[in-house]
Tab-separated table of C-alpha atoms in Angstrom:
chain	number	residue	atom	x	y	z
A	1	MET	CA	6.250	10.258	-38.146
A	2	ASP	CA	5.207	12.296	-35.026
A	3	ASN	CA	1.866	11.020	-34.128
A	4	TYR	CA	1.381	13.678	-31.663
A	5	LYS	CA	2.527	16.577	-33.646
A	6	SER	CA	-0.233	18.871	-32.397
A	7	PHE	CA	0.387	17.843	-28.752
A	8	SER	CA	2.255	19.757	-26.065
A	9	LYS	CA	5.668	18.720	-24.816
A	10	ASN	CA	4.014	17.802	-21.541
A	11	ALA	CA	1.583	15.675	-23.290
A	12	LYS	CA	4.155	13.936	-25.488
A	13	LYS	CA	6.253	13.142	-22.454
A	14	ILE	CA	3.120	11.352	-20.892
A	15	LEU	CA	2.099	9.526	-24.139
A	16	ASN	CA	5.714	8.279	-24.492
A	17	SER	CA	6.238	7.201	-20.928
A	18	PRO	CA	6.412	3.506	-19.773
A	19	ILE	CA	3.015	3.808	-17.967
A	20	CYS	CA	1.388	4.247	-21.350
A	21	ASN	CA	3.421	1.649	-23.390
A	22	ASN	CA	4.223	-1.018	-20.667
A	23	LYS	CA	2.525	-4.403	-21.064
A	24	MET	CA	3.112	-5.016	-17.327
A	25	GLN	CA	1.459	-1.684	-16.386
A	26	THR	CA	-1.667	-2.435	-18.476
A	27	ALA	CA	-2.040	-6.285	-17.860
A	28	HIS	CA	-4.766	-5.878	-15.473
A	29	TYR	CA	-6.971	-4.084	-17.893
A	30	THR	CA	-6.182	-6.737	-20.629
A	31	ALA	CA	-7.477	-9.176	-18.242
A	32	MET	CA	-10.544	-7.372	-17.488
A	33	GLU	CA	-11.700	-7.951	-21.144
A	34	ASN	CA	-11.517	-11.707	-20.619
A	35	LEU	CA	-11.818	-12.480	-16.919
A	36	PHE	CA	-11.882	-15.928	-15.455
A	37	CYS	CA	-15.392	-17.306	-14.383
A	38	PRO	CA	-15.601	-20.877	-13.087
A	39	GLU	CA	-19.000	-21.216	-14.540
A	40	THR	CA	-18.765	-19.516	-17.869
A	41	ASN	CA	-15.241	-18.681	-18.709
A	42	LYS	CA	-12.678	-21.119	-17.098
A	43	ASP	CA	-9.990	-20.232	-19.735
A	44	GLY	CA	-10.077	-16.369	-18.831
A	45	TYR	CA	-7.434	-14.407	-17.277
A	46	ILE	CA	-6.979	-14.385	-13.595
A	47	SER	CA	-5.475	-10.981	-12.145
A	48	LEU	CA	-3.842	-11.427	-8.857
A	49	GLY	CA	-2.138	-7.962	-9.523
A	50	ILE	CA	-4.629	-5.314	-8.426
A	51	ALA	CA	-4.945	-4.421	-4.772
A	52	GLU	CA	-8.756	-4.574	-4.197
A	53	ASN	CA	-10.376	-6.132	-1.303
A	54	VAL	CA	-13.656	-7.805	-2.202
A	55	LEU	CA	-14.085	-9.721	1.001
A	56	SER	CA	-16.631	-7.711	3.067
A	57	PHE	CA	-18.785	-6.172	0.566
A	58	ASP	CA	-21.844	-8.045	2.011
A	59	VAL	CA	-21.201	-6.434	5.371
A	60	MET	CA	-20.882	-3.093	3.659
A	61	LYS	CA	-23.809	-3.439	1.278
A	62	ASP	CA	-26.797	-2.206	3.249
A	63	LYS	CA	-24.762	1.023	4.342
A	64	LEU	CA	-24.078	1.822	0.753
A	65	SER	CA	-27.452	1.114	-0.793
A	66	VAL	CA	-29.388	3.628	1.498
A	67	ASP	CA	-28.303	6.923	2.422
A	68	PRO	CA	-30.442	8.469	5.095
A	69	ASN	CA	-28.467	11.630	4.993
A	70	PHE	CA	-29.529	12.340	1.388
A	71	CYS	CA	-30.608	15.865	0.848
A	72	GLN	CA	-30.519	18.751	-1.546
A	73	ARG	CA	-27.023	19.984	-0.517
A	74	LEU	CA	-25.526	16.854	-2.035
A	75	THR	CA	-26.426	18.275	-5.548
A	76	GLN	CA	-24.527	21.531	-4.702
A	77	TYR	CA	-20.866	22.410	-4.378
A	78	SER	CA	-19.081	21.018	-1.607
A	79	ASP	CA	-16.850	23.017	0.658
A	80	MET	CA	-13.235	23.394	-0.204
A	81	GLY	CA	-11.443	20.263	1.185
A	82	GLY	CA	-14.658	18.421	1.730
A	83	PHE	CA	-17.858	18.959	3.958
A	84	ARG	CA	-17.101	19.993	7.535
A	85	ASP	CA	-19.093	17.069	8.855
A	86	CYS	CA	-17.279	14.437	6.641
A	87	ARG	CA	-13.845	15.965	7.785
A	88	GLU	CA	-15.127	15.822	11.419
A	89	SER	CA	-16.044	12.174	10.902
A	90	ILE	CA	-12.574	11.306	9.584
A	91	ALA	CA	-11.064	13.168	12.397
A	92	ASN	CA	-13.072	10.865	14.753
A	93	LEU	CA	-11.955	7.835	12.901
A	94	LEU	CA	-8.367	8.781	13.215
A	95	GLN	CA	-8.524	9.576	16.913
A	96	ASN	CA	-10.706	6.760	18.019
A	97	HIS	CA	-9.820	3.901	15.734
A	98	LEU	CA	-6.477	4.435	14.166
A	99	PHE	CA	-4.377	6.217	16.643
A	100	LYS	CA	-3.555	4.885	20.210
A	101	TYR	CA	-2.022	7.879	21.739
A	102	LYS	CA	-4.510	10.146	23.707
A	103	PRO	CA	-3.268	13.739	24.497
A	104	LEU	CA	-5.398	14.058	27.427
A	105	ASP	CA	-3.405	17.161	28.830
A	106	LYS	CA	-2.726	18.536	25.402
A	107	ALA	CA	-6.061	19.389	23.691
A	108	GLU	CA	-4.190	21.053	20.853
A	109	LEU	CA	-2.829	17.694	19.803
A	110	LEU	CA	-6.124	16.289	19.449
A	111	VAL	CA	-7.258	15.816	15.569
A	112	ASN	CA	-9.137	18.780	14.353
A	113	TYR	CA	-11.302	18.700	11.141
A	114	LYS	CA	-9.364	21.714	9.855
A	115	GLN	CA	-6.386	19.462	9.643
A	116	ILE	CA	-8.027	17.040	7.345
A	117	ILE	CA	-8.326	17.481	3.369
A	118	LEU	CA	-10.640	15.113	1.608
A	119	ALA	CA	-10.068	14.287	-2.102
A	120	ASN	CA	-11.300	11.997	-4.787
A	121	GLY	CA	-8.654	9.318	-3.743
A	122	ALA	CA	-5.242	9.269	-2.472
A	123	THR	CA	-3.857	9.238	-5.980
A	124	PRO	CA	-4.451	13.027	-6.781
A	125	LEU	CA	-3.431	13.908	-3.039
A	126	LEU	CA	-0.056	12.253	-3.425
A	127	GLU	CA	0.737	13.803	-6.829
A	128	ASN	CA	-0.147	17.048	-5.280
A	129	ILE	CA	2.082	16.483	-2.292
A	130	PHE	CA	5.033	15.588	-4.492
A	131	ASN	CA	4.353	19.123	-6.393
A	132	MET	CA	4.067	20.833	-3.110
A	133	PHE	CA	7.285	19.790	-1.726
A	134	CYS	CA	9.477	19.208	-4.809
A	135	ASP	CA	10.385	21.091	-7.633
A	136	GLN	CA	11.088	19.412	-10.968
A	137	ASP	CA	14.248	17.141	-10.808
A	138	GLU	CA	14.245	17.250	-7.025
A	139	VAL	CA	13.958	13.998	-5.130
A	140	ALA	CA	11.613	12.006	-2.876
A	141	LEU	CA	13.302	9.015	-1.049
A	142	ILE	CA	11.116	5.865	-0.430
A	143	PRO	CA	12.204	2.674	1.106
A	144	SER	CA	12.118	-0.185	-1.379
A	145	PRO	CA	10.411	-2.439	-2.192
A	146	MET	CA	7.779	0.145	-2.786
A	147	PHE	CA	4.290	0.830	-4.341
A	148	PRO	CA	5.266	1.165	-8.073
A	149	ASN	CA	2.832	3.826	-8.934
A	150	PHE	CA	4.653	6.337	-6.672
A	151	ILE	CA	6.928	7.006	-9.629
A	152	PRO	CA	4.370	8.224	-12.059
A	153	PHE	CA	2.635	10.110	-9.284
A	154	ALA	CA	5.735	12.172	-8.664
A	155	GLY	CA	7.078	12.366	-12.181
A	156	GLN	CA	4.630	11.991	-14.903
A	157	ARG	CA	3.399	15.562	-14.762
A	158	PHE	CA	5.761	17.368	-12.241
A	159	GLY	CA	9.165	15.829	-12.903
A	160	VAL	CA	9.772	14.755	-9.482
A	161	LYS	CA	12.261	12.045	-9.081
A	162	ILE	CA	11.982	9.065	-6.917
A	163	VAL	CA	15.013	7.344	-5.465
A	164	PRO	CA	14.443	4.083	-3.760
A	165	VAL	CA	16.319	3.224	-0.602
A	166	LYS	CA	16.901	-0.423	-0.096
A	167	SER	CA	15.167	-1.989	3.147
A	168	GLU	CA	15.635	-5.703	2.432
A	169	VAL	CA	17.936	-7.655	4.825
A	170	TYR	CA	19.196	-10.947	3.420
A	171	SER	CA	20.713	-13.756	5.386
A	172	SER	CA	23.898	-15.540	4.355
A	173	ASP	CA	22.131	-18.157	2.296
A	174	ASN	CA	20.148	-15.332	0.306
A	175	LYS	CA	16.944	-15.262	2.068
A	176	ILE	CA	14.964	-12.129	3.140
A	177	ILE	CA	15.009	-12.194	6.792
A	178	ASP	CA	13.800	-8.668	7.653
A	179	PHE	CA	13.267	-5.215	6.383
A	180	GLU	CA	14.813	-2.228	8.006
A	181	LEU	CA	14.943	1.604	7.732
A	182	ASN	CA	18.687	1.968	7.547
A	183	LEU	CA	19.606	5.670	8.295
A	184	GLU	CA	23.025	5.133	6.629
A	185	GLU	CA	21.297	4.309	3.359
A	186	PHE	CA	19.056	7.415	3.724
A	187	GLU	CA	22.117	9.547	4.460
A	188	LYS	CA	24.016	8.150	1.413
A	189	GLN	CA	21.095	9.031	-0.823
A	190	TYR	CA	20.778	12.390	0.708
A	191	GLN	CA	24.403	13.245	0.012
A	192	LEU	CA	23.928	12.243	-3.722
A	193	HIS	CA	20.490	13.901	-4.562
A	194	PRO	CA	18.601	17.114	-3.738
A	195	VAL	CA	16.083	15.378	-1.260
A	196	LYS	CA	13.056	17.340	-0.315
A	197	LEU	CA	10.608	14.498	0.740
A	198	VAL	CA	10.590	11.021	2.377
A	199	VAL	CA	7.456	8.782	1.759
A	200	LEU	CA	6.931	5.839	4.076
A	201	CYS	CA	4.404	3.259	3.104
A	202	ASN	CA	3.503	1.459	6.422
A	203	PRO	CA	2.234	-1.126	6.365
A	204	ASN	CA	4.409	-1.642	3.193
A	205	ASN	CA	3.065	-2.362	-0.216
A	206	PRO	CA	4.225	-4.804	-1.660
A	207	THR	CA	5.446	-6.908	1.253
A	208	GLY	CA	2.728	-6.312	3.960
A	209	TYR	CA	5.575	-5.614	6.416
A	210	ILE	CA	5.152	-3.329	9.501
A	211	PHE	CA	8.074	-1.442	10.097
A	212	SER	CA	9.544	-0.985	13.676
A	213	LYS	CA	8.494	1.926	15.650
A	214	LYS	CA	11.846	2.647	16.882
A	215	GLN	CA	13.109	2.746	13.473
A	216	ILE	CA	10.373	5.012	12.301
A	217	LYS	CA	11.019	7.357	15.106
A	218	GLN	CA	14.709	7.496	14.130
A	219	LEU	CA	13.603	8.336	10.543
A	220	VAL	CA	11.409	11.181	11.957
A	221	ASP	CA	14.300	12.616	13.874
A	222	TRP	CA	16.552	12.310	10.882
A	223	CYS	CA	13.952	14.325	8.574
A	224	ARG	CA	13.325	16.873	11.344
A	225	LYS	CA	16.965	17.561	11.649
A	226	LYS	CA	17.497	17.704	7.759
A	227	LYS	CA	14.218	19.757	7.663
A	228	ILE	CA	12.865	17.249	5.073
A	229	HIS	CA	9.215	16.587	5.028
A	230	LEU	CA	7.967	12.861	5.935
A	231	LEU	CA	4.698	11.743	4.509
A	232	SER	CA	3.446	8.474	6.197
A	233	ASP	CA	1.124	6.605	3.693
A	234	GLU	CA	-0.960	4.425	6.005
A	235	ILE	CA	-3.554	3.286	3.612
A	236	TYR	CA	-3.377	-0.387	4.974
A	237	ALA	CA	-3.311	0.634	8.797
A	238	LEU	CA	-6.683	-1.106	9.486
A	239	SER	CA	-5.922	-4.138	7.124
A	240	ILE	CA	-3.938	-5.960	9.804
A	241	PHE	CA	-4.246	-9.769	10.083
A	242	ASN	CA	-3.227	-13.099	12.051
A	243	GLY	CA	-4.268	-12.285	15.459
A	244	ASN	CA	-2.931	-8.642	15.396
A	245	TYR	CA	-6.571	-7.294	15.324
A	246	CYS	CA	-7.498	-3.718	15.915
A	247	SER	CA	-9.791	-3.505	18.797
A	248	GLY	CA	-12.249	-1.357	17.048
A	249	THR	CA	-11.584	1.503	19.397
A	250	ARG	CA	-8.281	2.425	20.923
A	251	GLU	CA	-9.268	4.143	24.207
A	252	ASP	CA	-6.802	2.212	26.262
A	253	ASN	CA	-3.003	3.108	26.105
A	254	GLU	CA	-3.695	6.896	26.719
A	255	GLU	CA	-0.276	7.731	27.232
A	256	GLY	CA	0.968	5.954	23.972
A	257	ASP	CA	3.554	3.497	23.666
A	258	ASP	CA	7.087	3.902	24.887
A	259	ASP	CA	10.048	4.208	22.360
A	260	ASP	CA	11.722	1.000	23.801
A	261	ASP	CA	9.868	-0.863	21.066
A	262	ASP	CA	9.577	-4.080	23.193
A	263	ASP	CA	7.053	-5.614	21.102
A	264	ASP	CA	8.597	-4.989	17.760
A	265	ASP	CA	9.889	-8.565	17.433
A	266	ASP	CA	6.863	-10.250	18.982
A	267	ASP	CA	6.028	-13.354	16.965
A	268	ASP	CA	3.164	-14.508	19.268
A	269	ASP	CA	0.618	-13.827	16.613
A	270	ASP	CA	1.803	-16.885	14.870
A	271	ASP	CA	0.772	-19.052	17.756
A	272	ASP	CA	-2.869	-18.003	17.254
A	273	ASP	CA	-3.142	-20.350	14.191
A	274	ASP	CA	-1.687	-23.660	14.857
A	275	ASP	CA	-2.220	-24.771	11.187
A	276	LEU	CA	0.419	-22.414	10.146
A	277	SER	CA	3.204	-24.384	11.874
A	278	PHE	CA	3.696	-26.774	9.053
A	279	PHE	CA	4.791	-24.120	6.700
A	280	GLU	CA	8.344	-23.861	8.174
A	281	LYS	CA	9.346	-26.945	5.986
A	282	ASP	CA	9.647	-24.919	2.698
A	283	GLY	CA	7.110	-22.155	2.465
A	284	ALA	CA	7.026	-18.890	4.300
A	285	ASN	CA	10.110	-17.316	5.610
A	286	PHE	CA	9.298	-17.191	9.247
A	287	GLU	CA	12.464	-15.473	10.178
A	288	ILE	CA	10.859	-12.219	9.313
A	289	PRO	CA	9.560	-10.580	12.398
A	290	THR	CA	6.149	-9.552	13.162
A	291	ASN	CA	5.823	-5.747	14.482
A	292	SER	CA	2.728	-4.216	15.765
A	293	PHE	CA	1.566	-1.403	13.880
A	294	SER	CA	1.467	2.218	15.388
A	295	SER	CA	0.589	5.351	13.300
A	296	ILE	CA	3.061	7.768	12.726
A	297	TYR	CA	0.780	10.170	15.094
A	298	ASP	CA	1.518	7.691	17.826
A	299	ILE	CA	5.179	7.649	17.284
A	300	CYS	CA	5.249	11.272	17.257
A	301	LYS	CA	3.092	11.141	20.589
A	302	GLY	CA	0.614	13.399	18.797
A	303	ASP	CA	2.999	16.124	18.018
A	304	MET	CA	3.567	15.719	14.243
A	305	GLY	CA	4.723	19.333	13.930
A	306	GLU	CA	5.885	21.091	10.814
A	307	TYR	CA	7.389	18.118	8.964
A	308	VAL	CA	5.383	14.973	9.508
A	309	HIS	CA	2.250	14.427	7.474
A	310	LEU	CA	-0.233	11.477	7.103
A	311	VAL	CA	-2.217	10.299	3.984
A	312	SER	CA	-4.654	7.565	3.574
A	313	SER	CA	-7.992	6.392	1.732
A	314	PHE	CA	-11.212	4.162	1.996
A	315	SER	CA	-9.957	2.144	-0.786
A	316	LYS	CA	-8.180	-0.678	0.975
A	317	ASP	CA	-9.365	-0.786	4.621
A	318	PHE	CA	-12.955	-0.391	3.675
A	319	GLY	CA	-13.048	-2.155	0.041
A	320	LEU	CA	-14.203	1.237	-1.622
A	321	ASN	CA	-11.713	1.528	-4.435
A	322	GLY	CA	-14.363	2.839	-6.812
A	323	PHE	CA	-15.737	5.608	-4.495
A	324	ARG	CA	-12.463	7.439	-4.858
A	325	ALA	CA	-12.070	9.107	-1.259
A	326	GLY	CA	-8.646	9.883	0.027
A	327	TYR	CA	-7.737	12.070	2.822
A	328	PHE	CA	-4.658	13.982	4.132
A	329	PHE	CA	-3.825	14.990	7.832
A	330	SER	CA	-1.271	17.491	8.727
A	331	GLN	CA	-0.660	19.984	11.918
A	332	ASN	CA	1.495	22.363	9.399
A	333	GLN	CA	-1.076	25.213	8.761
A	334	ASP	CA	0.786	26.339	5.596
A	335	VAL	CA	0.617	22.809	4.193
A	336	GLN	CA	-3.275	22.838	4.900
A	337	ARG	CA	-3.701	26.174	3.028
A	338	TYR	CA	-1.971	24.897	0.111
A	339	LEU	CA	-4.009	21.941	-0.068
A	340	LEU	CA	-7.266	23.741	0.438
A	341	SER	CA	-6.368	26.257	-2.322
A	342	THR	CA	-5.760	23.497	-4.590
A	343	SER	CA	-8.642	21.121	-3.688
A	344	ASN	CA	-11.038	22.156	-6.449
A	345	TYR	CA	-8.841	20.104	-8.704
A	346	TYR	CA	-9.650	16.784	-6.756
A	347	SER	CA	-12.796	17.345	-4.903
A	348	CYS	CA	-14.500	14.170	-3.572
A	349	SER	CA	-18.097	13.420	-4.578
A	350	ASN	CA	-20.763	14.720	-2.242
A	351	ILE	CA	-22.586	11.618	-2.542
A	352	VAL	CA	-19.378	9.665	-1.475
A	353	GLN	CA	-18.966	11.982	1.391
A	354	SER	CA	-22.426	11.376	2.583
A	355	ALA	CA	-21.965	7.571	2.417
A	356	LEU	CA	-18.720	7.958	4.371
A	357	ILE	CA	-20.431	9.932	7.183
A	358	ASN	CA	-23.198	7.102	7.363
A	359	ILE	CA	-20.462	4.591	7.782
A	360	ILE	CA	-18.064	6.368	10.144
A	361	ASP	CA	-20.667	7.971	12.454
A	362	ASP	CA	-22.368	4.688	13.124
A	363	LYS	CA	-19.892	3.702	15.920
A	364	LYS	CA	-21.129	0.339	16.682
A	365	TYR	CA	-21.312	-0.671	13.058
A	366	LEU	CA	-17.885	0.855	12.317
A	367	CYS	CA	-16.263	-1.191	15.142
A	368	SER	CA	-17.956	-4.522	13.800
A	369	PHE	CA	-17.042	-3.733	10.289
A	370	ILE	CA	-13.163	-3.220	11.120
A	371	LYS	CA	-13.072	-6.642	13.229
A	372	GLU	CA	-14.996	-8.612	10.760
A	373	ASN	CA	-12.825	-7.422	7.803
A	374	GLN	CA	-9.616	-8.131	9.613
A	375	LYS	CA	-11.037	-11.711	10.504
A	376	ARG	CA	-11.778	-12.309	6.773
A	377	LEU	CA	-8.313	-10.959	5.764
A	378	THR	CA	-6.900	-13.401	8.007
A	379	SER	CA	-9.042	-16.262	6.814
A	380	SER	CA	-8.166	-15.235	3.201
A	381	TYR	CA	-4.413	-14.885	3.976
A	382	ASN	CA	-4.427	-18.242	5.418
A	383	PHE	CA	-6.167	-19.882	2.559
A	384	ALA	CA	-3.632	-18.229	0.100
A	385	THR	CA	-0.700	-19.555	2.040
A	386	LYS	CA	-1.905	-22.899	2.474
A	387	THR	CA	-2.594	-23.121	-1.227
A	388	LEU	CA	0.974	-21.784	-1.968
A	389	GLU	CA	2.335	-24.438	0.532
A	390	HIS	CA	0.182	-27.127	-1.128
A	391	PHE	CA	1.839	-26.261	-4.451
A	392	ASN	CA	5.253	-25.942	-2.922
A	393	ILE	CA	5.616	-22.094	-3.700
A	394	PRO	CA	7.791	-20.144	-1.460
A	395	TYR	CA	6.513	-16.861	-0.024
A	396	LEU	CA	7.382	-14.172	2.518
A	397	LYS	CA	5.411	-13.801	5.692
A	398	SER	CA	2.935	-10.921	5.489
A	399	SER	CA	1.198	-9.110	8.504
A	400	ALA	CA	-0.913	-6.479	6.659
A	401	GLY	CA	-2.576	-5.318	3.351
A	402	LEU	CA	-4.153	-7.212	0.614
A	403	PHE	CA	-1.031	-9.073	-0.579
A	404	LEU	CA	1.917	-11.209	0.018
A	405	THR	CA	5.206	-11.810	-1.817
A	406	ILE	CA	6.095	-14.941	-3.617
A	407	ASP	CA	9.498	-15.977	-4.086
A	408	LEU	CA	10.052	-17.748	-7.489
A	409	ARG	CA	13.816	-17.145	-7.833
A	410	LYS	CA	14.522	-20.863	-7.560
A	411	CYS	CA	13.245	-21.390	-11.192
A	412	LEU	CA	14.844	-18.293	-12.961
A	413	ASN	CA	17.801	-20.095	-14.115
A	414	LYS	CA	15.688	-22.856	-15.631
A	415	LEU	CA	14.260	-20.405	-18.265
A	416	PRO	CA	15.687	-20.443	-21.705
A	417	SER	CA	17.578	-17.432	-22.823
A	418	LEU	CA	15.222	-15.286	-24.820
A	419	GLN	CA	15.392	-11.976	-26.470
A	420	LEU	CA	13.281	-9.345	-24.497
A	421	LYS	CA	10.972	-7.191	-26.343
A	422	ASP	CA	11.996	-4.070	-24.390
A	423	ASN	CA	15.130	-2.760	-22.859
A	424	SER	CA	14.698	-4.126	-19.345
A	425	ASP	CA	17.607	-4.050	-16.921
A	426	CYS	CA	19.677	-6.962	-17.638
A	427	LYS	CA	19.679	-8.166	-13.958
A	428	PHE	CA	15.988	-8.577	-14.103
A	429	LYS	CA	15.714	-10.049	-17.572
A	430	LYS	CA	14.787	-13.502	-16.133
A	431	GLU	CA	12.185	-12.120	-13.954
A	432	ILE	CA	10.390	-10.468	-16.899
A	433	GLN	CA	10.753	-13.615	-18.948
A	434	LEU	CA	9.031	-15.518	-16.151
A	435	TRP	CA	6.412	-12.831	-15.980
A	436	GLU	CA	5.696	-13.131	-19.509
A	437	LEU	CA	5.262	-16.911	-19.288
A	438	LEU	CA	2.762	-16.511	-16.364
A	439	PHE	CA	0.901	-14.021	-18.544
A	440	GLU	CA	0.858	-16.482	-21.349
A	441	ASN	CA	-0.770	-18.844	-18.919
A	442	LYS	CA	-3.335	-16.043	-18.176
A	443	VAL	CA	-2.325	-15.329	-14.597
A	444	ILE	CA	-1.230	-11.911	-13.437
A	445	VAL	CA	1.164	-11.054	-10.520
A	446	ASN	CA	3.281	-7.852	-10.027
A	447	PRO	CA	6.924	-8.425	-10.879
A	448	GLY	CA	9.429	-7.165	-8.166
A	449	LYS	CA	11.260	-5.186	-10.760
A	450	LEU	CA	8.410	-2.603	-10.706
A	451	CYS	CA	8.546	-2.478	-6.938
A	452	TYR	CA	12.431	-2.223	-6.820
A	453	PHE	CA	13.165	-5.208	-5.037
A	454	ASN	CA	16.939	-5.587	-4.922
A	455	GLU	CA	16.914	-9.177	-6.206
A	456	PRO	CA	14.859	-10.506	-9.234
A	457	GLY	CA	12.418	-13.359	-8.575
A	458	PHE	CA	9.812	-11.756	-6.373
A	459	TYR	CA	6.299	-11.235	-7.124
A	460	ARG	CA	3.366	-9.364	-5.397
A	461	LEU	CA	0.206	-11.571	-5.196
A	462	ILE	CA	-3.198	-10.262	-4.204
A	463	PHE	CA	-5.217	-12.615	-1.788
A	464	THR	CA	-8.222	-10.682	-1.139
A	465	LEU	CA	-10.447	-12.116	-3.666
A	466	SER	CA	-12.699	-15.300	-3.861
A	467	ASN	CA	-11.079	-18.337	-2.702
A	468	GLU	CA	-11.752	-20.116	-6.117
A	469	PHE	CA	-10.121	-17.212	-8.013
A	470	VAL	CA	-7.059	-17.287	-5.674
A	471	TYR	CA	-6.754	-21.141	-5.766
A	472	ASN	CA	-6.920	-21.175	-9.467
A	473	GLY	CA	-4.636	-18.374	-10.026
A	474	ILE	CA	-1.989	-20.035	-7.809
A	475	GLU	CA	-2.569	-23.389	-9.500
A	476	ARG	CA	-1.656	-21.699	-12.778
A	477	ILE	CA	1.375	-20.268	-11.249
A	478	SER	CA	2.493	-23.526	-9.840
A	479	LYS	CA	2.210	-25.202	-13.332
A	480	VAL	CA	4.541	-22.862	-14.733
A	481	TYR	CA	6.957	-22.754	-11.535
A	482	ASN	CA	7.028	-26.503	-10.959
A	483	GLN	CA	7.395	-27.517	-14.560
A	484	LEU	CA	10.372	-25.130	-14.943
A	485	LEU	CA	11.995	-26.839	-11.737
A	486	LEU	CA	11.623	-30.216	-13.305
A	487	ASN	CA	13.536	-29.110	-16.523
A	488	ASP	CA	17.058	-30.292	-16.572
C-alpha cells in the first residue's frame, strides 16, 4: 500500500530516505523524551551525540536577556541577506577575531559587509550552496571522516552526491596517527566523478583535527587549477582548546603566516597541561600532530578570489544553536548575487540579528567571552579525557570543536553474531551492533559509519555538557566496552 499516494515524487523520496527512517539519525530525539537527570531521572538516556556547547551560557545570559537595540524595525522585514549593521558586525568579527592576515596595502581585500550573507543557520546556506554549484547527480568531494549531515544537505532535495575522500593515516599496527589532504586521492575521485565542489570542514567534525596549512594551500591551488569551487566550513574556528587559545583579537601577524608551515607539527600545546602526560599508557593517540588553526582567508593571504568561499555560524563557537544564525563570506560577486536573490527563503530573525550586534559590537565583552569559552572547552575536554582514561577507553587526541573520537575497535570481535535489522554495510556490521548495545544501555554516541571512517569501531563523543552528564555517559560506555573485553 502506498502511504504517500497523494504526495509528489520529491516528497516520497524524502519520506523514504534514511534520514526519516534511520534509528541512528533520530536517536537524540528519542533521548530527549526521557533524558537523564541525576536528581529526578537517573535511568534516563544520556545523549553524547548532538554537537551543542552548554558550557558558557552563564557568560552569555545577560547579553541575551536584554537587548538595548530593541526598536520597531525589528518587527519589520529585514534587508536581503540581513541588516547592514549586522553584516558589518560579522565582517568585523572575521577581520579582527578570526582572520590573522591584515592586508594593510590592499584595502580591497578587507572584509566588506556586502560580501557577507546572513541566514537562519548554516544548514540552509549549505543546502543552497550545494544547489548553487552542483546540478543533480554532480559531485562534491569532502575529506572523511566528515559531518554526516552534509549528505542530506546536498542530496535530499537537490540530488547532489557526496563522495568522501579518505584522510586517515594509519600506522603499521593499525592506529590512526594523522589526517591528511592527499591530492592523489582528490585527483582519483576527480577522474571518476563530475566534481563541481570541494567542502573542507576545518577544524574537522567529527575528529576535532586541524588540517595543515600547507596541505590546505595545495588543495586551494588544485581546486583553482580545476576551476572547482572550494567551501571552507569554519564553524569551529573559535572553539580551539588546550593552550591554543585565540588571543581575542589578532592585530599582530599583519603580513600573515608564511607557507612553510613551520608550526604545523608543533606539539608544545600538550606541555601546557602536565596532567595529560599519563594518558600515553593506553589512552589518547599522541602521535596525531597538533596543528595551529588558520582560516582559509589567511591561507589565501586575503585573496580568496572566484573559487574560494567560507561558511560558518554562531551555533558552536557561541553556544547559540537555537538562535539559528549562519553566515557566508565570498569575494565572488556572482555568488553574492545568487545568495542574495535566494535569501528570502532562509532569512535570519531580526530579533536574533539584533542580539548578535549586541554581542559582537561590545569588543571588550567579545574578547572576554572567546577567551573564557576556550578555557572552559579545555577544562571540559580534559575532564572527558581523564574520565575516558579512568575507564580505560582509548580515544584520539582532539584540538578543537565540541567532540573527540573514542576507539572501541578492540571489543568488536567480542560481540556475538546477530542479524541486523537493516541492510548496513557488512564491514560495519559489528560497529552498528555495538551502537545498538550502547543505545540499549541508554547512552548515545555517533557511530563512525555515519561519518565515513575508513575502519569500523570509532564513535564521536560530545564533551561540552555538564561534567556529571559526561561522566555518567562515559561510565555507561565503559560498562559495555569493558564487559565485552572480559568475554572469552
